[in-house]
């Protein structure tokens, strides 16, 4: 299939897109040549594959495990593109799994999980976060989507990209090892217009980065907002809360919401509010303050507008950094996206038991989801999330993992 990187979203930087295109093309070629050797053999390389289980309709679901030169280990399944585990070293070189999730496919398929719907580790699409009332209009047509979050549409609907089986090809390239995931969302799926061909590439580099690249093309105009919904606890998943983790978000502004978590349209300065994370601050320091926005979210569940010299630019910028003092673990997130949703795990309530057999309690993991703003299809003043036929949706986010004695080291 010809790639269309010469055509791009309105505010895209051609140079960056060329770079991404080169990496994606190299990855795709590499994936092709490696698929016969590495996939399935699990032999001598730092890529191993195994069977995770089967879907109710009999389709096989796999797990792909990648290890980098420093021993960081990433496990991903082609069901929902879910990151199952991520083992990184602490300051003493001790590895822990920092990603919340489960050991078995059954756990991800269970009714209990689907009802709680935390979206642990999954790829989110076709539209990450909420669309008010599940309604939007595009080119004079009205569209109705599932209202799966009270009166609103959330994370792509009843069966979003987190609950579908992706076609997967592992690869080894100069950048590292990883997985190309492809999924075609049919015209009308979950109520969205246009057949959307989606590709998400995970690359684990020897520089201790997890790079996530998203690409999509459509045959009709459609809203697209893809993201990754991993929850981390830098002390190790199954530990207590993340309230002591120090967080920096490179965002001078955020988008306040109404009581159903739909942005009001205002873009508000974080100055003097509990939403000011421009300097590293413990997540829990102000979370219980008497603040209307915090009460709507039950804590933090808000979209932060990233600082950019040129608001329309999609150069990579540092979006957020999180550091935890016991382990010294740090994650730094850079992205081409204009915003990041910070969710402090407010809906976790101990009902779900994770990999260590520990209940995932209130705020025992945080998610930082790089994205466009929620409800953009209904908010003309927000950067557009409409993908037109002939254009290519491209987005890139890099998570860099390290361990250090202080936040600023
Ligand atoms: C996003 C939303 C939250 C919640 C989580 C999943 O972060 O903004 O409100 O739905 O996903 O539980």
Short mmCIF file of C-alpha atoms and ligand atoms in Angstrom, two decimals:
data_model
loop_
_atom_site.label_atom_id
_atom_site.label_comp_id
_atom_site.label_asym_id
_atom_site.label_seq_id
_atom_site.Cartn_x
_atom_site.Cartn_y
_atom_site.Cartn_z
CA UNK A 1 0.00 0.00 0.00
CA UNK A 2 1.56 3.35 -0.96
CA UNK A 3 2.28 5.61 1.99
CA UNK A 4 1.15 9.19 1.67
CA UNK A 5 3.57 11.16 3.76
CA UNK A 6 3.77 13.97 1.25
CA UNK A 7 0.19 14.77 2.18
CA UNK A 8 -0.28 15.61 5.78
CA UNK A 9 -2.41 17.16 8.46
CA UNK A 10 -2.75 20.93 8.26
CA UNK A 11 -0.27 21.81 10.96
CA UNK A 12 2.24 19.04 10.38
CA UNK A 13 5.97 19.50 10.03
CA UNK A 14 7.10 17.86 6.79
CA UNK A 15 10.58 17.17 8.18
CA UNK A 16 9.33 15.31 11.20
CA UNK A 17 6.88 13.35 9.10
CA UNK A 18 9.69 12.38 6.72
CA UNK A 19 11.69 11.12 9.68
CA UNK A 20 8.76 9.14 11.00
CA UNK A 21 8.02 7.83 7.52
CA UNK A 22 11.59 6.59 7.18
CA UNK A 23 11.44 4.82 10.52
CA UNK A 24 8.05 3.30 9.76
CA UNK A 25 9.12 2.15 6.31
CA UNK A 26 12.30 0.66 7.71
CA UNK A 27 10.29 -1.01 10.45
CA UNK A 28 7.76 -2.41 8.02
CA UNK A 29 10.47 -3.83 5.78
CA UNK A 30 12.30 -5.23 8.77
CA UNK A 31 9.09 -6.70 10.13
CA UNK A 32 8.51 -8.48 6.86
CA UNK A 33 11.96 -9.99 6.82
CA UNK A 34 11.92 -10.94 10.49
CA UNK A 35 8.45 -12.34 10.67
CA UNK A 36 9.52 -15.75 9.39
CA UNK A 37 12.53 -15.97 11.65
CA UNK A 38 11.79 -14.34 14.98
CA UNK A 39 8.03 -14.57 15.19
CA UNK A 40 6.98 -17.88 16.54
CA UNK A 41 10.46 -19.21 17.08
CA UNK A 42 11.19 -17.27 20.25
CA UNK A 43 14.69 -18.69 19.89
CA UNK A 44 17.95 -16.88 20.46
CA UNK A 45 16.91 -13.30 19.92
CA UNK A 46 15.66 -10.62 22.26
CA UNK A 47 12.19 -11.08 20.77
CA UNK A 48 10.10 -13.95 22.03
CA UNK A 49 6.58 -14.87 21.09
CA UNK A 50 4.09 -17.12 22.80
CA UNK A 51 0.38 -17.84 22.81
CA UNK A 52 -1.62 -15.74 25.29
CA UNK A 53 -4.95 -17.50 24.75
CA UNK A 54 -7.96 -17.52 22.46
CA UNK A 55 -10.88 -15.17 21.95
CA UNK A 56 -14.41 -16.59 22.37
CA UNK A 57 -14.60 -16.88 18.54
CA UNK A 58 -11.47 -19.07 18.52
CA UNK A 59 -8.93 -16.56 17.22
CA UNK A 60 -5.48 -16.93 18.76
CA UNK A 61 -4.00 -14.07 20.76
CA UNK A 62 -0.22 -13.78 21.13
CA UNK A 63 2.28 -12.18 23.48
CA UNK A 64 5.49 -10.57 22.23
CA UNK A 65 8.36 -10.04 24.62
CA UNK A 66 11.21 -7.64 23.93
CA UNK A 67 14.39 -7.15 25.96
CA UNK A 68 16.86 -4.34 25.40
CA UNK A 69 20.63 -4.25 25.98
CA UNK A 70 20.12 -3.03 29.56
CA UNK A 71 17.65 -5.75 30.48
CA UNK A 72 14.46 -3.70 30.20
CA UNK A 73 11.69 -6.10 29.29
CA UNK A 74 8.44 -5.18 27.53
CA UNK A 75 5.54 -7.56 26.94
CA UNK A 76 2.77 -6.64 24.52
CA UNK A 77 -0.24 -8.57 23.25
CA UNK A 78 -1.97 -8.11 19.90
CA UNK A 79 -5.33 -8.02 21.75
CA UNK A 80 -5.93 -4.28 22.12
CA UNK A 81 -2.20 -3.69 21.61
CA UNK A 82 -2.07 -3.95 25.40
CA UNK A 83 1.23 -3.45 27.19
CA UNK A 84 1.08 -6.34 29.66
CA UNK A 85 4.23 -5.60 31.60
CA UNK A 86 7.28 -3.39 31.60
CA UNK A 87 10.24 -4.27 33.81
CA UNK A 88 12.71 -1.48 34.50
CA UNK A 89 15.57 -1.16 37.01
CA UNK A 90 15.48 0.95 40.15
CA UNK A 91 18.50 2.86 41.50
CA UNK A 92 20.04 -0.40 42.79
CA UNK A 93 19.54 -2.19 39.52
CA UNK A 94 16.58 -4.19 40.82
CA UNK A 95 13.94 -4.80 38.16
CA UNK A 96 10.22 -4.42 38.85
CA UNK A 97 7.19 -4.47 36.63
CA UNK A 98 5.85 -0.92 36.68
CA UNK A 99 2.79 -1.37 34.43
CA UNK A 100 -0.62 -2.30 35.86
CA UNK A 101 -2.37 -5.25 34.22
CA UNK A 102 -3.11 -8.96 34.36
CA UNK A 103 -1.41 -12.29 33.71
CA UNK A 104 -4.14 -13.91 31.64
CA UNK A 105 -6.20 -13.04 28.58
CA UNK A 106 -9.29 -14.25 30.47
CA UNK A 107 -8.81 -11.46 32.98
CA UNK A 108 -8.89 -8.84 30.20
CA UNK A 109 -11.98 -10.49 28.67
CA UNK A 110 -13.89 -10.92 31.94
CA UNK A 111 -17.18 -9.11 32.57
CA UNK A 112 -15.74 -7.75 35.78
CA UNK A 113 -12.93 -6.06 33.86
CA UNK A 114 -15.17 -4.79 31.08
CA UNK A 115 -17.51 -3.22 33.61
CA UNK A 116 -14.71 -1.49 35.51
CA UNK A 117 -13.11 -0.55 32.18
CA UNK A 118 -9.79 0.93 33.29
CA UNK A 119 -8.26 0.32 29.81
CA UNK A 120 -5.01 -0.95 31.37
CA UNK A 121 -2.12 -0.61 28.92
CA UNK A 122 -4.29 -0.50 25.80
CA UNK A 123 -4.24 1.41 22.53
CA UNK A 124 -7.21 3.76 22.54
CA UNK A 125 -9.15 4.63 19.40
CA UNK A 126 -10.77 5.65 17.20
CA UNK A 127 -11.19 8.64 19.52
CA UNK A 128 -9.36 8.83 22.84
CA UNK A 129 -11.35 10.39 25.69
CA UNK A 130 -14.88 11.81 25.55
CA UNK A 131 -17.26 13.07 22.89
CA UNK A 132 -20.20 14.93 24.45
CA UNK A 133 -23.52 13.09 24.22
CA UNK A 134 -21.93 10.67 21.73
CA UNK A 135 -22.87 13.15 18.98
CA UNK A 136 -20.96 15.14 16.40
CA UNK A 137 -21.44 16.56 12.92
CA UNK A 138 -18.99 16.47 10.08
CA UNK A 139 -19.48 17.84 6.56
CA UNK A 140 -23.17 18.42 7.31
CA UNK A 141 -23.85 14.85 8.49
CA UNK A 142 -24.74 14.00 12.10
CA UNK A 143 -23.21 10.96 13.72
CA UNK A 144 -24.35 9.06 16.82
CA UNK A 145 -21.87 7.06 18.85
CA UNK A 146 -22.31 4.73 21.81
CA UNK A 147 -22.80 6.52 25.13
CA UNK A 148 -20.65 4.20 27.21
CA UNK A 149 -19.70 6.72 29.92
CA UNK A 150 -22.92 8.10 31.38
CA UNK A 151 -24.30 10.36 28.67
CA UNK A 152 -20.98 10.59 26.82
CA UNK A 153 -18.92 8.54 24.42
CA UNK A 154 -15.56 7.37 25.83
CA UNK A 155 -12.42 5.87 24.27
CA UNK A 156 -13.94 4.73 20.97
CA UNK A 157 -17.12 3.07 22.27
CA UNK A 158 -18.30 -0.39 23.28
CA UNK A 159 -15.59 -2.12 21.32
CA UNK A 160 -12.84 0.41 20.84
CA UNK A 161 -9.34 -0.32 19.56
CA UNK A 162 -8.49 -1.60 23.07
CA UNK A 163 -10.80 -4.61 22.55
CA UNK A 164 -9.96 -5.73 19.02
CA UNK A 165 -7.38 -8.15 17.72
CA UNK A 166 -4.58 -6.41 15.85
CA UNK A 167 -2.42 -7.98 13.20
CA UNK A 168 1.12 -8.02 14.61
CA UNK A 169 4.62 -8.21 13.16
CA UNK A 170 7.67 -8.11 15.41
CA UNK A 171 10.81 -6.49 14.04
CA UNK A 172 14.40 -5.78 14.84
CA UNK A 173 15.83 -2.54 13.46
CA UNK A 174 18.67 -0.13 14.14
CA UNK A 175 16.41 1.71 16.58
CA UNK A 176 15.71 -1.43 18.63
CA UNK A 177 13.16 -4.20 18.66
CA UNK A 178 9.44 -3.87 18.54
CA UNK A 179 6.07 -4.62 17.13
CA UNK A 180 4.04 -3.19 14.27
CA UNK A 181 0.31 -3.52 14.95
CA UNK A 182 -2.28 -2.99 12.23
CA UNK A 183 -6.02 -2.74 12.45
CA UNK A 184 -8.62 -1.72 9.89
CA UNK A 185 -11.68 -0.11 11.43
CA UNK A 186 -14.53 -0.45 8.94
CA UNK A 187 -16.70 2.42 7.75
CA UNK A 188 -19.49 2.78 10.34
CA UNK A 189 -17.70 0.79 13.05
CA UNK A 190 -18.82 2.13 16.43
CA UNK A 191 -20.73 4.77 14.46
CA UNK A 192 -17.69 6.54 13.01
CA UNK A 193 -17.52 7.50 9.33
CA UNK A 194 -14.86 6.10 7.02
CA UNK A 195 -12.72 3.02 6.81
CA UNK A 196 -9.68 3.79 8.93
CA UNK A 197 -6.46 1.87 8.35
CA UNK A 198 -4.42 2.17 11.51
CA UNK A 199 -0.84 1.25 12.30
CA UNK A 200 0.78 1.54 15.73
CA UNK A 201 4.47 0.75 16.20
CA UNK A 202 6.06 0.04 19.56
CA UNK A 203 9.88 0.21 19.61
CA UNK A 204 12.00 -0.60 22.66
CA UNK A 205 15.39 1.05 22.19
CA UNK A 206 18.76 0.41 23.85
CA UNK A 207 18.50 3.98 25.06
CA UNK A 208 15.76 2.75 27.45
CA UNK A 209 12.99 4.32 25.47
CA UNK A 210 9.62 3.01 24.48
CA UNK A 211 8.64 4.78 21.28
CA UNK A 212 5.01 4.65 20.16
CA UNK A 213 4.20 5.79 16.64
CA UNK A 214 0.68 6.05 15.29
CA UNK A 215 -0.35 6.32 11.67
CA UNK A 216 -3.77 6.20 10.04
CA UNK A 217 -5.46 6.89 6.71
CA UNK A 218 -9.17 7.08 5.95
CA UNK A 219 -11.49 7.04 2.95
CA UNK A 220 -13.97 9.54 4.49
CA UNK A 221 -13.43 12.46 6.84
CA UNK A 222 -13.45 11.19 10.42
CA UNK A 223 -12.33 12.24 13.89
CA UNK A 224 -9.18 10.43 15.03
CA UNK A 225 -7.42 10.73 18.39
CA UNK A 226 -5.21 7.77 19.22
CA UNK A 227 -3.42 7.27 22.50
CA UNK A 228 -1.84 4.72 24.83
CA UNK A 229 -3.48 4.03 28.17
CA UNK A 230 -0.72 2.49 30.32
CA UNK A 231 -0.92 3.02 34.05
CA UNK A 232 2.37 3.11 35.89
CA UNK A 233 3.35 2.79 39.51
CA UNK A 234 7.08 3.49 39.64
CA UNK A 235 7.45 1.52 42.90
CA UNK A 236 6.18 -1.51 40.99
CA UNK A 237 2.62 -2.41 40.05
CA UNK A 238 0.62 -3.69 43.00
CA UNK A 239 2.28 -1.17 45.34
CA UNK A 240 0.29 1.41 47.25
CA UNK A 241 -0.76 4.76 45.84
CA UNK A 242 1.07 7.01 43.40
CA UNK A 243 0.30 10.09 45.52
CA UNK A 244 3.95 10.44 46.55
CA UNK A 245 5.23 10.37 42.96
CA UNK A 246 6.53 13.73 41.85
CA UNK A 247 5.03 14.99 38.63
CA UNK A 248 6.01 17.74 36.24
CA UNK A 249 3.67 18.57 33.35
CA UNK A 250 4.98 21.05 30.82
CA UNK A 251 1.61 22.75 30.56
CA UNK A 252 0.80 26.37 31.43
CA UNK A 253 -2.90 25.73 30.73
CA UNK A 254 -5.56 23.05 31.02
CA UNK A 255 -9.08 22.57 29.74
CA UNK A 256 -11.62 22.78 32.61
CA UNK A 257 -14.53 20.34 32.41
CA UNK A 258 -18.17 20.12 33.43
CA UNK A 259 -19.40 17.52 35.89
CA UNK A 260 -19.46 14.84 33.15
CA UNK A 261 -15.80 15.57 32.30
CA UNK A 262 -16.55 17.34 29.00
CA UNK A 263 -14.39 20.45 28.43
CA UNK A 264 -16.33 23.68 28.82
CA UNK A 265 -14.33 25.22 25.96
CA UNK A 266 -12.32 27.47 28.26
CA UNK A 267 -8.54 27.21 28.21
CA UNK A 268 -7.50 28.19 31.71
CA UNK A 269 -4.12 29.11 33.15
CA UNK A 270 -2.85 26.61 35.77
CA UNK A 271 -1.36 29.51 37.72
CA UNK A 272 -2.28 29.43 41.39
CA UNK A 273 -4.37 26.26 40.98
CA UNK A 274 -3.80 22.60 41.99
CA UNK A 275 -3.28 22.02 38.26
CA UNK A 276 0.04 23.81 38.25
CA UNK A 277 2.59 21.03 37.72
CA UNK A 278 5.04 23.23 35.84
CA UNK A 279 7.39 22.59 38.79
CA UNK A 280 7.68 19.00 40.03
CA UNK A 281 5.07 18.45 42.77
CA UNK A 282 3.87 15.30 44.56
CA UNK A 283 0.66 14.12 42.89
CA UNK A 284 -1.11 13.94 46.26
CA UNK A 285 -0.06 17.33 47.57
CA UNK A 286 -3.18 19.21 46.45
CA UNK A 287 -5.45 16.41 45.25
CA UNK A 288 -7.81 16.71 48.24
CA UNK A 289 -8.13 20.48 48.03
CA UNK A 290 -11.61 21.93 47.89
CA UNK A 291 -11.64 22.66 44.19
CA UNK A 292 -14.55 22.29 41.79
CA UNK A 293 -12.42 20.86 38.97
CA UNK A 294 -10.87 18.25 41.27
CA UNK A 295 -14.31 17.32 42.57
CA UNK A 296 -15.61 16.76 39.01
CA UNK A 297 -12.72 14.39 38.29
CA UNK A 298 -12.64 12.74 41.71
CA UNK A 299 -9.02 13.88 41.57
CA UNK A 300 -7.02 14.62 38.43
CA UNK A 301 -8.70 13.56 35.18
CA UNK A 302 -7.92 16.53 32.99
CA UNK A 303 -6.43 17.54 29.68
CA UNK A 304 -3.29 19.69 29.94
CA UNK A 305 -2.30 21.96 27.06
CA UNK A 306 1.41 21.56 26.41
CA UNK A 307 3.75 24.54 26.19
CA UNK A 308 4.87 25.17 22.64
CA UNK A 309 6.49 28.26 21.14
CA UNK A 310 4.26 27.79 18.15
CA UNK A 311 0.92 26.32 19.23
CA UNK A 312 0.40 24.73 15.82
CA UNK A 313 3.78 22.99 15.80
CA UNK A 314 4.07 19.26 16.22
CA UNK A 315 7.76 19.11 17.07
CA UNK A 316 8.55 16.67 19.86
CA UNK A 317 8.29 18.43 23.26
CA UNK A 318 8.77 17.17 26.78
CA UNK A 319 5.21 16.70 28.02
CA UNK A 320 5.72 15.27 31.51
CA UNK A 321 8.18 13.70 33.91
CA UNK A 322 7.37 11.51 36.89
CA UNK A 323 9.87 10.49 39.58
CA UNK A 324 9.49 8.27 42.63
CA UNK A 325 11.97 8.61 45.50
CA UNK A 326 12.14 5.03 46.94
CA UNK A 327 13.04 3.41 43.64
CA UNK A 328 14.52 6.49 42.00
CA UNK A 329 12.59 5.54 38.86
CA UNK A 330 11.82 8.33 36.43
CA UNK A 331 9.75 8.34 33.28
CA UNK A 332 10.00 11.22 30.85
CA UNK A 333 7.38 11.56 28.14
CA UNK A 334 7.93 13.51 24.94
CA UNK A 335 5.30 13.85 22.23
CA UNK A 336 4.21 15.44 18.99
CA UNK A 337 0.67 15.82 20.42
CA UNK A 338 -0.67 19.18 21.64
CA UNK A 339 -1.93 17.87 25.00
CA UNK A 340 -1.77 15.19 27.66
CA UNK A 341 -4.55 13.74 29.83
CA UNK A 342 -3.41 13.25 33.40
CA UNK A 343 -5.56 10.67 35.16
CA UNK A 344 -4.69 9.85 38.78
CA UNK A 345 -6.41 6.44 38.87
CA UNK A 346 -9.46 7.80 40.69
CA UNK A 347 -11.79 5.04 39.49
CA UNK A 348 -9.53 2.25 40.77
CA UNK A 349 -11.19 0.97 43.93
CA UNK A 350 -9.55 -2.31 44.87
CA UNK A 351 -12.06 -4.46 42.95
CA UNK A 352 -9.48 -5.59 40.37
CA UNK A 353 -6.58 -7.80 41.39
CA UNK A 354 -3.42 -7.50 39.36
CA UNK A 355 -0.40 -9.57 38.45
CA UNK A 356 1.07 -9.85 41.95
CA UNK A 357 -2.28 -10.91 43.34
CA UNK A 358 -2.57 -7.44 44.90
CA UNK A 359 -5.76 -5.43 44.62
CA UNK A 360 -5.35 -2.29 42.57
CA UNK A 361 -6.51 0.27 45.10
CA UNK A 362 -7.63 3.86 44.72
CA UNK A 363 -4.95 5.87 42.88
CA UNK A 364 -2.47 2.98 42.76
CA UNK A 365 -1.49 3.87 39.19
CA UNK A 366 -1.40 6.99 37.03
CA UNK A 367 -2.00 7.40 33.31
CA UNK A 368 -0.53 10.15 31.16
CA UNK A 369 -2.20 9.95 27.76
CA UNK A 370 -0.75 12.07 24.96
CA UNK A 371 -3.59 13.27 22.77
CA UNK A 372 -5.66 16.05 21.23
CA UNK A 373 -8.23 17.68 23.49
CA UNK A 374 -11.36 15.75 24.54
CA UNK A 375 -14.57 16.53 22.63
CA UNK A 376 -12.68 18.30 19.84
CA UNK A 377 -15.27 17.20 17.22
CA UNK A 378 -17.74 19.52 19.01
CA UNK A 379 -15.36 22.34 19.87
CA UNK A 380 -14.39 24.52 16.95
CA UNK A 381 -11.77 26.47 18.89
CA UNK A 382 -9.78 23.31 19.74
CA UNK A 383 -7.11 21.99 17.34
CA UNK A 384 -8.88 19.86 14.76
CA UNK A 385 -9.00 16.09 15.08
CA UNK A 386 -10.55 15.57 11.65
CA UNK A 387 -8.58 13.32 9.32
CA UNK A 388 -9.41 13.88 5.66
CA UNK A 389 -9.05 11.27 2.92
CA UNK A 390 -5.63 11.69 1.29
CA UNK A 391 -4.05 12.97 4.52
CA UNK A 392 -2.14 10.83 6.98
CA UNK A 393 -2.60 10.93 10.73
CA UNK A 394 0.83 10.74 12.36
CA UNK A 395 1.66 10.97 16.01
CA UNK A 396 4.64 10.00 18.10
CA UNK A 397 5.26 9.64 21.84
CA UNK A 398 8.46 8.51 23.54
CA UNK A 399 8.67 7.28 27.14
CA UNK A 400 12.22 7.29 28.51
CA UNK A 401 12.92 5.27 31.65
CA UNK A 402 15.78 5.91 34.07
CA UNK A 403 16.64 5.74 37.76
CA UNK A 404 18.20 8.61 39.67
CA UNK A 405 18.58 10.01 43.16
CA UNK A 406 16.57 13.16 42.70
CA UNK A 407 14.05 14.59 40.32
CA UNK A 408 16.51 17.04 38.81
CA UNK A 409 19.61 14.92 38.61
C1 LIG B 1 -9.36 8.27 30.91
C2 LIG B 1 -10.53 9.06 31.33
C3 LIG B 1 -10.93 8.69 32.69
C4 LIG B 1 -11.21 7.21 32.80
C5 LIG B 1 -10.00 6.45 32.34
C6 LIG B 1 -10.28 4.97 32.34
O1 LIG B 1 -8.24 8.66 31.55
O2 LIG B 1 -10.34 10.44 31.23
O3 LIG B 1 -12.06 9.40 33.08
O4 LIG B 1 -12.29 6.87 31.99
O5 LIG B 1 -9.63 6.87 31.07
O6 LIG B 1 -10.86 4.52 33.52
#
